[in-house]
Amino acid sequence: MQWPTRTSLRLQLDAMAWHLLPGICVLCNARSNAALDLCGACFDALPWLAQGCPQCALPLPGDGGQSCGACAARRPPFVRTVAPMRYAAPVSRMILRLKFGGSSVDARVLGGLLAQAIYERYAVLPPVDRIVPVPLGYWRLLRRGHNQAALLARWISHHTGIPADYAVCTRRRNTVAQTDLGRRARLLNLRGAFAVQGNLDGQRIAIVDDVMTTGATATSLARVLLASGATEVHVWAVARTLEPQPHP
């Protein structure tokens, strides 16, 4: 099964009209007539990130495909990262609405865009056996009422047919917010934070998150998944911050 390329998807936006009501662009409120609820102009203006380092998704000179220096020197515990956009406006606004407001429309649009990138980046599908959203701690989940990674995983599963598992991985303890922490501090903050319920022997797992910043969350969770029997871990995130970070 081949997902449309970005160009072909752009050309098909008007052909993907809803049967009952026209789509409304989530960014400019224009009538989009598209199932993505994203008009053509706003689609083109998204901060697309060219394919770079296969492991960490940081941009590289040329066409990408080669590992960056940090990943070549010390491989991360995940084999591939798909992050189709930079964490910049207007995607950052959509992610904030999703993260703190539980926006179902933004979850659907961003999940669809990430699913498209997954189809583009893998020659063979399905690339993994199970999708695992990054879990939230109990109190943070209680305050927000939702897990933004789980909302994204739902739509990725819908588009790809890969089952999403919302229970196999839990957060054993609440961690402090990581916004102002560096990579090493983030890794220390996340030590012992994740646990896996059950056996993942022989399975390829995709971690789903909204933003990949330093890669500390993906690194910590991937190590736990591998220790529980997973053979490969992939990372799928909507957006990537571009500050290069050394691996631990």
PDB file of C-alpha atoms in Angstrom:
ATOM      1  CA  MET A   1       0.000   0.000   0.000  1.00  0.00           C
ATOM      2  CA  GLN A   2       1.443   3.382  -0.992  1.00  0.00           C
ATOM      3  CA  TRP A   3       0.437   6.613   0.664  1.00  0.00           C
ATOM      4  CA  PRO A   4       0.311   9.672  -1.615  1.00  0.00           C
ATOM      5  CA  THR A   5       3.418  11.823  -1.717  1.00  0.00           C
ATOM      6  CA  ARG A   6       3.172  15.324  -0.280  1.00  0.00           C
ATOM      7  CA  THR A   7       2.773  16.792  -3.758  1.00  0.00           C
ATOM      8  CA  SER A   8       0.055  14.383  -4.804  1.00  0.00           C
ATOM      9  CA  LEU A   9      -1.721  14.825  -1.484  1.00  0.00           C
ATOM     10  CA  ARG A  10      -1.676  18.586  -2.018  1.00  0.00           C
ATOM     11  CA  LEU A  11      -3.286  18.109  -5.439  1.00  0.00           C
ATOM     12  CA  GLN A  12      -5.910  15.777  -3.981  1.00  0.00           C
ATOM     13  CA  LEU A  13      -7.014  18.062  -1.160  1.00  0.00           C
ATOM     14  CA  ASP A  14     -10.116  19.290  -2.996  1.00  0.00           C
ATOM     15  CA  ALA A  15     -10.947  15.742  -4.096  1.00  0.00           C
ATOM     16  CA  MET A  16     -11.055  14.521  -0.480  1.00  0.00           C
ATOM     17  CA  ALA A  17     -14.233  16.472   0.346  1.00  0.00           C
ATOM     18  CA  TRP A  18     -16.540  15.365   3.091  1.00  0.00           C
ATOM     19  CA  HIS A  19     -19.812  13.866   1.918  1.00  0.00           C
ATOM     20  CA  LEU A  20     -21.975  15.979   4.202  1.00  0.00           C
ATOM     21  CA  LEU A  21     -20.144  19.175   5.187  1.00  0.00           C
ATOM     22  CA  PRO A  22     -17.170  21.091   3.765  1.00  0.00           C
ATOM     23  CA  GLY A  23     -13.925  21.060   5.711  1.00  0.00           C
ATOM     24  CA  ILE A  24     -12.801  24.191   7.554  1.00  0.00           C
ATOM     25  CA  CYS A  25      -9.075  24.887   7.673  1.00  0.00           C
ATOM     26  CA  VAL A  26      -7.830  24.694  11.269  1.00  0.00           C
ATOM     27  CA  LEU A  27      -5.307  27.473  10.603  1.00  0.00           C
ATOM     28  CA  CYS A  28      -7.135  30.154   8.621  1.00  0.00           C
ATOM     29  CA  ASN A  29     -10.804  29.086   8.942  1.00  0.00           C
ATOM     30  CA  ALA A  30     -11.185  29.098   5.177  1.00  0.00           C
ATOM     31  CA  ARG A  31     -13.426  26.543   3.542  1.00  0.00           C
ATOM     32  CA  SER A  32     -11.077  23.719   2.594  1.00  0.00           C
ATOM     33  CA  ASN A  33     -13.351  21.034   1.124  1.00  0.00           C
ATOM     34  CA  ALA A  34     -10.742  18.601   2.403  1.00  0.00           C
ATOM     35  CA  ALA A  35     -10.922  15.709   4.831  1.00  0.00           C
ATOM     36  CA  LEU A  36      -7.739  17.032   6.435  1.00  0.00           C
ATOM     37  CA  ASP A  37      -9.447  20.275   7.519  1.00  0.00           C
ATOM     38  CA  LEU A  38      -6.442  22.074   6.061  1.00  0.00           C
ATOM     39  CA  CYS A  39      -6.564  24.304   3.011  1.00  0.00           C
ATOM     40  CA  GLY A  40      -4.017  24.042   0.229  1.00  0.00           C
ATOM     41  CA  ALA A  41      -2.244  27.306   1.034  1.00  0.00           C
ATOM     42  CA  CYS A  42      -1.815  26.444   4.716  1.00  0.00           C
ATOM     43  CA  PHE A  43      -0.722  22.910   3.829  1.00  0.00           C
ATOM     44  CA  ASP A  44       2.056  24.327   1.648  1.00  0.00           C
ATOM     45  CA  ALA A  45       3.080  26.816   4.341  1.00  0.00           C
ATOM     46  CA  LEU A  46       3.679  24.181   7.033  1.00  0.00           C
ATOM     47  CA  PRO A  47       7.301  24.035   8.280  1.00  0.00           C
ATOM     48  CA  TRP A  48       8.165  20.833   6.443  1.00  0.00           C
ATOM     49  CA  LEU A  49      11.382  19.158   7.471  1.00  0.00           C
ATOM     50  CA  ALA A  50      13.383  17.413   4.764  1.00  0.00           C
ATOM     51  CA  GLN A  51      14.444  13.866   5.537  1.00  0.00           C
ATOM     52  CA  GLY A  52      17.714  13.961   7.437  1.00  0.00           C
ATOM     53  CA  CYS A  53      19.464  11.609   9.836  1.00  0.00           C
ATOM     54  CA  PRO A  54      17.464   8.346   9.865  1.00  0.00           C
ATOM     55  CA  GLN A  55      18.011   7.876  13.598  1.00  0.00           C
ATOM     56  CA  CYS A  56      17.324  11.325  15.061  1.00  0.00           C
ATOM     57  CA  ALA A  57      15.652  13.220  12.144  1.00  0.00           C
ATOM     58  CA  LEU A  58      17.948  16.230  12.394  1.00  0.00           C
ATOM     59  CA  PRO A  59      18.482  17.793   8.952  1.00  0.00           C
ATOM     60  CA  LEU A  60      21.664  16.986   7.067  1.00  0.00           C
ATOM     61  CA  PRO A  61      23.267  18.452   3.945  1.00  0.00           C
ATOM     62  CA  GLY A  62      22.166  16.774   0.716  1.00  0.00           C
ATOM     63  CA  ASP A  63      19.354  14.261   0.469  1.00  0.00           C
ATOM     64  CA  GLY A  64      19.813  12.699   3.895  1.00  0.00           C
ATOM     65  CA  GLY A  65      19.844   8.947   4.304  1.00  0.00           C
ATOM     66  CA  GLN A  66      23.142   8.987   6.221  1.00  0.00           C
ATOM     67  CA  SER A  67      23.426   9.125   9.974  1.00  0.00           C
ATOM     68  CA  CYS A  68      24.559  12.348  11.594  1.00  0.00           C
ATOM     69  CA  GLY A  69      27.915  12.409  13.389  1.00  0.00           C
ATOM     70  CA  ALA A  70      26.410  11.925  16.841  1.00  0.00           C
ATOM     71  CA  CYS A  71      24.291   8.933  15.792  1.00  0.00           C
ATOM     72  CA  ALA A  72      27.157   7.367  13.841  1.00  0.00           C
ATOM     73  CA  ALA A  73      29.464   7.673  16.857  1.00  0.00           C
ATOM     74  CA  ARG A  74      26.939   6.364  19.351  1.00  0.00           C
ATOM     75  CA  ARG A  75      23.766   4.766  18.079  1.00  0.00           C
ATOM     76  CA  PRO A  76      20.578   5.656  19.942  1.00  0.00           C
ATOM     77  CA  PRO A  77      18.400   2.751  21.134  1.00  0.00           C
ATOM     78  CA  PHE A  78      15.829   3.485  18.402  1.00  0.00           C
ATOM     79  CA  VAL A  79      16.517   2.622  14.774  1.00  0.00           C
ATOM     80  CA  ARG A  80      14.540   5.356  13.010  1.00  0.00           C
ATOM     81  CA  THR A  81      12.785   8.631  13.693  1.00  0.00           C
ATOM     82  CA  VAL A  82      10.013  10.049  11.530  1.00  0.00           C
ATOM     83  CA  ALA A  83       9.321  13.729  12.260  1.00  0.00           C
ATOM     84  CA  PRO A  84       7.939  15.481   9.176  1.00  0.00           C
ATOM     85  CA  MET A  85       7.920  19.060  10.477  1.00  0.00           C
ATOM     86  CA  ARG A  86       9.974  21.536  12.476  1.00  0.00           C
ATOM     87  CA  TYR A  87       8.557  22.661  15.789  1.00  0.00           C
ATOM     88  CA  ALA A  88       7.656  26.118  14.542  1.00  0.00           C
ATOM     89  CA  ALA A  89       4.534  28.129  13.821  1.00  0.00           C
ATOM     90  CA  PRO A  90       1.871  27.265  12.852  1.00  0.00           C
ATOM     91  CA  VAL A  91       2.442  23.608  13.814  1.00  0.00           C
ATOM     92  CA  SER A  92       3.570  24.661  17.286  1.00  0.00           C
ATOM     93  CA  ARG A  93       0.190  26.364  17.847  1.00  0.00           C
ATOM     94  CA  MET A  94      -1.649  23.225  16.742  1.00  0.00           C
ATOM     95  CA  ILE A  95       0.431  21.076  19.065  1.00  0.00           C
ATOM     96  CA  LEU A  96      -0.198  23.395  22.016  1.00  0.00           C
ATOM     97  CA  ARG A  97      -3.958  23.271  21.356  1.00  0.00           C
ATOM     98  CA  LEU A  98      -3.731  19.494  21.239  1.00  0.00           C
ATOM     99  CA  LYS A  99      -1.481  19.172  24.278  1.00  0.00           C
ATOM    100  CA  PHE A 100      -3.289  21.504  26.659  1.00  0.00           C
ATOM    101  CA  GLY A 101      -6.763  21.676  25.135  1.00  0.00           C
ATOM    102  CA  GLY A 102      -7.233  18.154  23.821  1.00  0.00           C
ATOM    103  CA  SER A 103      -8.232  19.512  20.398  1.00  0.00           C
ATOM    104  CA  SER A 104      -9.725  16.573  18.497  1.00  0.00           C
ATOM    105  CA  VAL A 105      -9.522  18.436  15.171  1.00  0.00           C
ATOM    106  CA  ASP A 106      -5.813  19.157  15.595  1.00  0.00           C
ATOM    107  CA  ALA A 107      -5.238  15.543  16.643  1.00  0.00           C
ATOM    108  CA  ARG A 108      -6.906  14.344  13.454  1.00  0.00           C
ATOM    109  CA  VAL A 109      -5.004  16.752  11.184  1.00  0.00           C
ATOM    110  CA  LEU A 110      -1.613  16.210  12.796  1.00  0.00           C
ATOM    111  CA  GLY A 111      -2.160  12.450  13.026  1.00  0.00           C
ATOM    112  CA  GLY A 112      -3.023  12.354   9.325  1.00  0.00           C
ATOM    113  CA  LEU A 113       0.062  14.365   8.379  1.00  0.00           C
ATOM    114  CA  LEU A 114       2.285  12.105  10.470  1.00  0.00           C
ATOM    115  CA  ALA A 115       0.702   9.000   8.952  1.00  0.00           C
ATOM    116  CA  GLN A 116       1.444  10.390   5.497  1.00  0.00           C
ATOM    117  CA  ALA A 117       5.107  10.850   6.459  1.00  0.00           C
ATOM    118  CA  ILE A 118       5.260   7.298   7.792  1.00  0.00           C
ATOM    119  CA  TYR A 119       4.075   5.966   4.440  1.00  0.00           C
ATOM    120  CA  GLU A 120       6.619   8.117   2.626  1.00  0.00           C
ATOM    121  CA  ARG A 121       9.585   7.089   4.790  1.00  0.00           C
ATOM    122  CA  TYR A 122       9.132   3.310   4.739  1.00  0.00           C
ATOM    123  CA  ALA A 123       9.447   1.175   1.643  1.00  0.00           C
ATOM    124  CA  VAL A 124       7.730  -1.808   3.302  1.00  0.00           C
ATOM    125  CA  LEU A 125       4.565  -1.572   5.358  1.00  0.00           C
ATOM    126  CA  PRO A 126       3.710  -2.133   8.081  1.00  0.00           C
ATOM    127  CA  PRO A 127       7.134  -1.225   9.488  1.00  0.00           C
ATOM    128  CA  VAL A 128       6.191  -2.106  13.080  1.00  0.00           C
ATOM    129  CA  ASP A 129       3.908  -4.492  14.926  1.00  0.00           C
ATOM    130  CA  ARG A 130       2.526  -2.136  17.539  1.00  0.00           C
ATOM    131  CA  ILE A 131       2.175   1.597  18.230  1.00  0.00           C
ATOM    132  CA  VAL A 132       2.846   2.773  21.789  1.00  0.00           C
ATOM    133  CA  PRO A 133       2.076   6.395  22.745  1.00  0.00           C
ATOM    134  CA  VAL A 134       4.373   7.976  25.320  1.00  0.00           C
ATOM    135  CA  PRO A 135       2.422   7.627  28.588  1.00  0.00           C
ATOM    136  CA  LEU A 136       1.629  10.511  30.916  1.00  0.00           C
ATOM    137  CA  GLY A 137       1.901  10.391  34.665  1.00  0.00           C
ATOM    138  CA  TYR A 138      -1.324   9.840  36.615  1.00  0.00           C
ATOM    139  CA  TRP A 139      -1.672  13.369  38.012  1.00  0.00           C
ATOM    140  CA  ARG A 140      -0.815  15.100  34.750  1.00  0.00           C
ATOM    141  CA  LEU A 141      -3.309  12.904  32.905  1.00  0.00           C
ATOM    142  CA  LEU A 142      -5.920  13.675  35.564  1.00  0.00           C
ATOM    143  CA  ARG A 143      -5.377  17.437  35.216  1.00  0.00           C
ATOM    144  CA  ARG A 144      -5.475  17.474  31.414  1.00  0.00           C
ATOM    145  CA  GLY A 145      -8.052  14.755  30.913  1.00  0.00           C
ATOM    146  CA  HIS A 146      -6.197  13.385  27.887  1.00  0.00           C
ATOM    147  CA  ASN A 147      -2.820  12.215  26.602  1.00  0.00           C
ATOM    148  CA  GLN A 148      -1.887  14.053  23.410  1.00  0.00           C
ATOM    149  CA  ALA A 149       0.346  11.176  22.271  1.00  0.00           C
ATOM    150  CA  ALA A 150      -2.555   8.744  22.626  1.00  0.00           C
ATOM    151  CA  LEU A 151      -4.830  11.022  20.576  1.00  0.00           C
ATOM    152  CA  LEU A 152      -2.222  11.072  17.801  1.00  0.00           C
ATOM    153  CA  ALA A 153      -1.692   7.303  18.023  1.00  0.00           C
ATOM    154  CA  ARG A 154      -5.401   6.739  17.467  1.00  0.00           C
ATOM    155  CA  TRP A 155      -5.308   8.493  14.095  1.00  0.00           C
ATOM    156  CA  ILE A 156      -2.028   6.939  13.016  1.00  0.00           C
ATOM    157  CA  SER A 157      -3.498   3.531  13.768  1.00  0.00           C
ATOM    158  CA  HIS A 158      -6.633   4.486  11.824  1.00  0.00           C
ATOM    159  CA  HIS A 159      -4.618   5.460   8.732  1.00  0.00           C
ATOM    160  CA  THR A 160      -2.007   2.678   8.814  1.00  0.00           C
ATOM    161  CA  GLY A 161      -3.937  -0.243  10.286  1.00  0.00           C
ATOM    162  CA  ILE A 162      -1.193  -0.833  12.867  1.00  0.00           C
ATOM    163  CA  PRO A 163      -2.722  -1.540  16.301  1.00  0.00           C
ATOM    164  CA  ALA A 164      -2.161   1.060  19.005  1.00  0.00           C
ATOM    165  CA  ASP A 165      -1.543  -0.252  22.512  1.00  0.00           C
ATOM    166  CA  TYR A 166      -2.479   2.237  25.229  1.00  0.00           C
ATOM    167  CA  ALA A 167      -1.885  -0.073  28.197  1.00  0.00           C
ATOM    168  CA  VAL A 168       1.386  -1.906  27.612  1.00  0.00           C
ATOM    169  CA  CYS A 169       3.510   0.999  28.820  1.00  0.00           C
ATOM    170  CA  THR A 170       2.866   3.076  31.931  1.00  0.00           C
ATOM    171  CA  ARG A 171       4.551   5.926  33.732  1.00  0.00           C
ATOM    172  CA  ARG A 172       5.490   4.646  37.164  1.00  0.00           C
ATOM    173  CA  ARG A 173       6.149   8.040  38.672  1.00  0.00           C
ATOM    174  CA  ASN A 174       5.386  11.641  37.901  1.00  0.00           C
ATOM    175  CA  THR A 175       8.365  13.605  36.654  1.00  0.00           C
ATOM    176  CA  VAL A 176       8.968  17.334  36.750  1.00  0.00           C
ATOM    177  CA  ALA A 177       8.253  19.289  33.560  1.00  0.00           C
ATOM    178  CA  GLN A 178      11.171  18.956  31.165  1.00  0.00           C
ATOM    179  CA  THR A 179      10.785  22.243  29.300  1.00  0.00           C
ATOM    180  CA  ASP A 180      13.765  23.980  30.930  1.00  0.00           C
ATOM    181  CA  LEU A 181      15.961  20.897  31.376  1.00  0.00           C
ATOM    182  CA  GLY A 182      18.948  19.959  29.236  1.00  0.00           C
ATOM    183  CA  ARG A 183      19.371  16.506  27.754  1.00  0.00           C
ATOM    184  CA  ARG A 184      21.357  14.995  30.609  1.00  0.00           C
ATOM    185  CA  ALA A 185      18.981  16.423  33.197  1.00  0.00           C
ATOM    186  CA  ARG A 186      16.034  15.071  31.205  1.00  0.00           C
ATOM    187  CA  LEU A 187      17.536  11.595  31.160  1.00  0.00           C
ATOM    188  CA  LEU A 188      18.079  11.717  34.924  1.00  0.00           C
ATOM    189  CA  ASN A 189      14.550  13.012  35.390  1.00  0.00           C
ATOM    190  CA  LEU A 190      13.157  10.077  33.392  1.00  0.00           C
ATOM    191  CA  ARG A 191      15.253   7.354  35.024  1.00  0.00           C
ATOM    192  CA  GLY A 192      12.910   4.618  36.190  1.00  0.00           C
ATOM    193  CA  ALA A 193       9.855   6.553  35.006  1.00  0.00           C
ATOM    194  CA  PHE A 194       8.536   3.970  32.514  1.00  0.00           C
ATOM    195  CA  ALA A 195       7.389   0.390  32.952  1.00  0.00           C
ATOM    196  CA  VAL A 196       6.105  -2.257  30.530  1.00  0.00           C
ATOM    197  CA  GLN A 197       3.236  -4.579  31.355  1.00  0.00           C
ATOM    198  CA  GLY A 198       3.724  -7.905  29.585  1.00  0.00           C
ATOM    199  CA  ASN A 199       6.151  -9.394  27.110  1.00  0.00           C
ATOM    200  CA  LEU A 200       7.205  -7.792  23.839  1.00  0.00           C
ATOM    201  CA  ASP A 201       9.406 -10.641  22.582  1.00  0.00           C
ATOM    202  CA  GLY A 202      10.215 -10.290  18.890  1.00  0.00           C
ATOM    203  CA  GLN A 203       8.051  -7.221  18.316  1.00  0.00           C
ATOM    204  CA  ARG A 204       8.911  -3.994  16.522  1.00  0.00           C
ATOM    205  CA  ILE A 205       7.478  -1.029  18.392  1.00  0.00           C
ATOM    206  CA  ALA A 206       6.838   2.570  17.334  1.00  0.00           C
ATOM    207  CA  ILE A 207       6.818   5.216  20.058  1.00  0.00           C
ATOM    208  CA  VAL A 208       4.419   8.080  19.244  1.00  0.00           C
ATOM    209  CA  ASP A 209       4.865  11.585  20.656  1.00  0.00           C
ATOM    210  CA  ASP A 210       3.942  15.119  19.691  1.00  0.00           C
ATOM    211  CA  VAL A 211       7.422  16.695  19.720  1.00  0.00           C
ATOM    212  CA  MET A 212      10.937  15.296  19.796  1.00  0.00           C
ATOM    213  CA  THR A 213      13.270  17.779  21.477  1.00  0.00           C
ATOM    214  CA  THR A 214      16.473  16.253  22.833  1.00  0.00           C
ATOM    215  CA  GLY A 215      15.402  12.641  22.322  1.00  0.00           C
ATOM    216  CA  ALA A 216      15.652  11.931  26.052  1.00  0.00           C
ATOM    217  CA  THR A 217      12.071  10.663  26.372  1.00  0.00           C
ATOM    218  CA  ALA A 218      12.430   8.428  23.316  1.00  0.00           C
ATOM    219  CA  THR A 219      15.773   7.131  24.585  1.00  0.00           C
ATOM    220  CA  SER A 220      14.445   6.292  28.050  1.00  0.00           C
ATOM    221  CA  LEU A 221      11.290   4.630  26.778  1.00  0.00           C
ATOM    222  CA  ALA A 222      13.107   2.741  24.010  1.00  0.00           C
ATOM    223  CA  ARG A 223      15.529   1.226  26.541  1.00  0.00           C
ATOM    224  CA  VAL A 224      12.623  -0.073  28.632  1.00  0.00           C
ATOM    225  CA  LEU A 225      10.869  -1.508  25.569  1.00  0.00           C
ATOM    226  CA  LEU A 226      14.046  -3.272  24.420  1.00  0.00           C
ATOM    227  CA  ALA A 227      14.622  -4.646  27.901  1.00  0.00           C
ATOM    228  CA  SER A 228      11.099  -6.110  27.717  1.00  0.00           C
ATOM    229  CA  GLY A 229      11.886  -8.082  24.576  1.00  0.00           C
ATOM    230  CA  ALA A 230      11.239  -5.689  21.685  1.00  0.00           C
ATOM    231  CA  THR A 231      13.607  -6.244  18.775  1.00  0.00           C
ATOM    232  CA  GLU A 232      13.357  -2.730  17.335  1.00  0.00           C
ATOM    233  CA  VAL A 233      12.048   0.633  18.449  1.00  0.00           C
ATOM    234  CA  HIS A 234      11.066   3.440  16.083  1.00  0.00           C
ATOM    235  CA  VAL A 235      10.066   6.993  17.001  1.00  0.00           C
ATOM    236  CA  TRP A 236       7.195   8.814  15.289  1.00  0.00           C
ATOM    237  CA  ALA A 237       6.703  12.457  16.235  1.00  0.00           C
ATOM    238  CA  VAL A 238       4.788  15.263  14.581  1.00  0.00           C
ATOM    239  CA  ALA A 239       7.579  17.798  14.968  1.00  0.00           C
ATOM    240  CA  ARG A 240      11.288  18.041  15.747  1.00  0.00           C
ATOM    241  CA  THR A 241      13.210  20.832  17.391  1.00  0.00           C
ATOM    242  CA  LEU A 242      16.444  21.475  15.525  1.00  0.00           C
ATOM    243  CA  GLU A 243      19.017  22.039  18.275  1.00  0.00           C
ATOM    244  CA  PRO A 244      21.501  19.162  17.907  1.00  0.00           C
ATOM    245  CA  GLN A 245      22.084  17.237  21.110  1.00  0.00           C
ATOM    246  CA  PRO A 246      24.877  14.766  21.915  1.00  0.00           C
ATOM    247  CA  HIS A 247      23.804  11.241  22.781  1.00  0.00           C
ATOM    248  CA  PRO A 248      24.294  10.088  26.383  1.00  0.00           C
TER     249      PRO A 248
END
